[in-house]
Amino acid sequence: EIVMTQSPATLSVSPGGRVTLSCRASQTISSNLAWYQQRPGQAPRLLIYGASTRATGVPARFSGSGYGTEFTLTIAGLQSEDFAVYYCQFYNKWPLTFGQGTKVEIK
Amino acid sequence: QVQLAESGGGVVQPGGSLRLSCAGSGFTFSTYGMNWVRQAPGKGLECVTSISYDGSNQNYADSVRGRFTVSRDNSKNMLYLQMNSLRPEDTAVYYCAKSVSSSWFINYFDSWGQGTLVTVSS
C-alpha cells in the first residue's frame, strides 16, 4: 500500500497570503496525484489531477506541482472561501489512498 | 449537471446491517466507475470500495473486505453498498463519488454526493 503523508497538519495564514502544502508518497507514483478541498460541512471538491492540472472551474490561484514522491499545492492570494482542509490522493492503483489532510486556517 | 444523492444512513447496533444507495443523474452512469468514500467524525478520507463501470470488478479496503459489498444497477443509475457485521469504527459519513473515467487506473473523483451518516452504536 502506498502511504501518502501530508505536512503540515495545520497552516495559519492571513487572507491574501500564499501557502504551500506538501504531500509525500511512500513510493514513486509518477504524476498520479489529485488534490481535493473540503470546506466545513461539505463534500470534498476536486482541485487538481495529474499532479498539476486544474479541474474545471478551479481558480488559477491554485497550482500543483511535483513528480515521483514529492508534491505541492500552492494557493496564492488566499480568499475567505479557501480556508478549508486539503487532501492529496494517489489514484493509479488500489488501494486508493488519501493523505491525512492539511487544514488551512485564518491567522 | 452531475448529481449524486446518497440515502440509507442511520443508527445501527454493532453486528447489524445497513444498505446505502446512491442515485446518479446528469451523466451517463453506465460509463463511469463509482466509489464509496467514508469519513469518520473529525477524521480524514478513506476509500472503502470501487466498482467498475459495468460492475464486473470491485475492490475493497482491508478494513471492510468480507463485510461490505458494492453493487450497481446501471438500468436504474443506482450504486449500492451493503454493509454487514457493522462495527463502531464503521461510524462515518459515507460519500458516493464518481470516477473521472471508466479506466481502473485513473481513479480520482470529479463529483461527490453530500454524504449519508452511518452511526454504529448500542
PDB file of C-alpha atoms in Angstrom, chain A residues 1 32-34 36 38 41-46 48-50 87 89-101, chain B residues 35 37 39 43-50 59-62 65 95 100 104-110 112-115:
ATOM      1  CA  GLU A   1       0.000   0.000   0.000  1.00  0.00           C
ATOM      2  CA  ASN A  32      -0.876  10.044 -10.356  1.00  0.00           C
ATOM      3  CA  LEU A  33      -1.883  12.509  -7.674  1.00  0.00           C
ATOM      4  CA  ALA A  34      -5.016  14.530  -7.058  1.00  0.00           C
ATOM      5  CA  TYR A  36      -9.172  17.978  -3.016  1.00  0.00           C
ATOM      6  CA  GLN A  38     -13.121  20.171   1.795  1.00  0.00           C
ATOM      7  CA  GLY A  41     -19.841  20.513   6.402  1.00  0.00           C
ATOM      8  CA  GLN A  42     -19.320  19.944   2.696  1.00  0.00           C
ATOM      9  CA  ALA A  43     -18.205  17.103   0.482  1.00  0.00           C
ATOM     10  CA  PRO A  44     -14.695  17.199  -0.950  1.00  0.00           C
ATOM     11  CA  ARG A  45     -14.155  19.003  -4.249  1.00  0.00           C
ATOM     12  CA  LEU A  46     -11.597  18.052  -6.866  1.00  0.00           C
ATOM     13  CA  ILE A  48      -6.027  19.208  -9.172  1.00  0.00           C
ATOM     14  CA  TYR A  49      -5.324  15.958 -11.019  1.00  0.00           C
ATOM     15  CA  GLY A  50      -2.248  14.634 -12.756  1.00  0.00           C
ATOM     16  CA  TYR A  87      -6.284  16.254   0.886  1.00  0.00           C
ATOM     17  CA  GLN A  89      -4.853  11.242  -3.153  1.00  0.00           C
ATOM     18  CA  PHE A  90      -2.931   8.577  -5.033  1.00  0.00           C
ATOM     19  CA  TYR A  91      -5.224   7.141  -7.712  1.00  0.00           C
ATOM     20  CA  ASN A  92      -3.419   4.834 -10.090  1.00  0.00           C
ATOM     21  CA  LYS A  93      -3.743   1.542  -8.261  1.00  0.00           C
ATOM     22  CA  TRP A  94      -5.789   0.000  -5.496  1.00  0.00           C
ATOM     23  CA  PRO A  95      -5.794   0.684  -2.626  1.00  0.00           C
ATOM     24  CA  LEU A  96      -6.511   4.299  -3.431  1.00  0.00           C
ATOM     25  CA  THR A  97      -5.062   6.294  -0.571  1.00  0.00           C
ATOM     26  CA  PHE A  98      -5.502   9.778   0.815  1.00  0.00           C
ATOM     27  CA  GLY A  99      -3.187  11.866   2.904  1.00  0.00           C
ATOM     28  CA  GLN A 100      -4.394  12.765   6.367  1.00  0.00           C
ATOM     29  CA  GLY A 101      -5.144  16.343   5.316  1.00  0.00           C
TER      30      GLY A 101
ATOM     31  CA  ASN B  35     -16.827   4.601  -5.384  1.00  0.00           C
ATOM     32  CA  VAL B  37     -15.521   7.059   0.386  1.00  0.00           C
ATOM     33  CA  GLN B  39     -15.056   9.992   6.700  1.00  0.00           C
ATOM     34  CA  LYS B  43     -11.067  12.392  10.598  1.00  0.00           C
ATOM     35  CA  GLY B  44      -9.760  12.110   7.056  1.00  0.00           C
ATOM     36  CA  LEU B  45     -10.984  10.347   3.939  1.00  0.00           C
ATOM     37  CA  GLU B  46     -10.882   6.595   3.289  1.00  0.00           C
ATOM     38  CA  CYS B  47     -11.830   4.965   0.009  1.00  0.00           C
ATOM     39  CA  VAL B  48     -13.874   1.978   1.097  1.00  0.00           C
ATOM     40  CA  THR B  49     -14.670   0.403  -2.258  1.00  0.00           C
ATOM     41  CA  SER B  50     -14.626   0.958  -6.006  1.00  0.00           C
ATOM     42  CA  ASN B  59     -12.015  -3.514  -4.870  1.00  0.00           C
ATOM     43  CA  TYR B  60     -12.305  -3.162  -1.121  1.00  0.00           C
ATOM     44  CA  ALA B  61     -10.283  -1.644   1.683  1.00  0.00           C
ATOM     45  CA  ASP B  62      -8.889  -4.247   4.061  1.00  0.00           C
ATOM     46  CA  ARG B  65     -13.371  -6.690   2.939  1.00  0.00           C
ATOM     47  CA  TYR B  95     -19.913   9.593   0.289  1.00  0.00           C
ATOM     48  CA  VAL B 100     -13.420  10.598 -13.753  1.00  0.00           C
ATOM     49  CA  TRP B 104      -9.429   1.223 -13.496  1.00  0.00           C
ATOM     50  CA  PHE B 105      -6.104   3.111 -13.441  1.00  0.00           C
ATOM     51  CA  ILE B 106      -7.345   6.694 -13.489  1.00  0.00           C
ATOM     52  CA  ASN B 107      -9.482   6.672 -10.398  1.00  0.00           C
ATOM     53  CA  TYR B 108      -9.835  10.112  -8.959  1.00  0.00           C
ATOM     54  CA  PHE B 109     -13.210  11.607  -8.194  1.00  0.00           C
ATOM     55  CA  ASP B 110     -14.728  14.554 -10.012  1.00  0.00           C
ATOM     56  CA  TRP B 112     -19.290  13.715  -4.865  1.00  0.00           C
ATOM     57  CA  GLY B 113     -22.633  13.376  -3.152  1.00  0.00           C
ATOM     58  CA  GLN B 114     -23.392  15.176   0.083  1.00  0.00           C
ATOM     59  CA  GLY B 115     -22.964  12.040   2.132  1.00  0.00           C
TER      60      GLY B 115
END
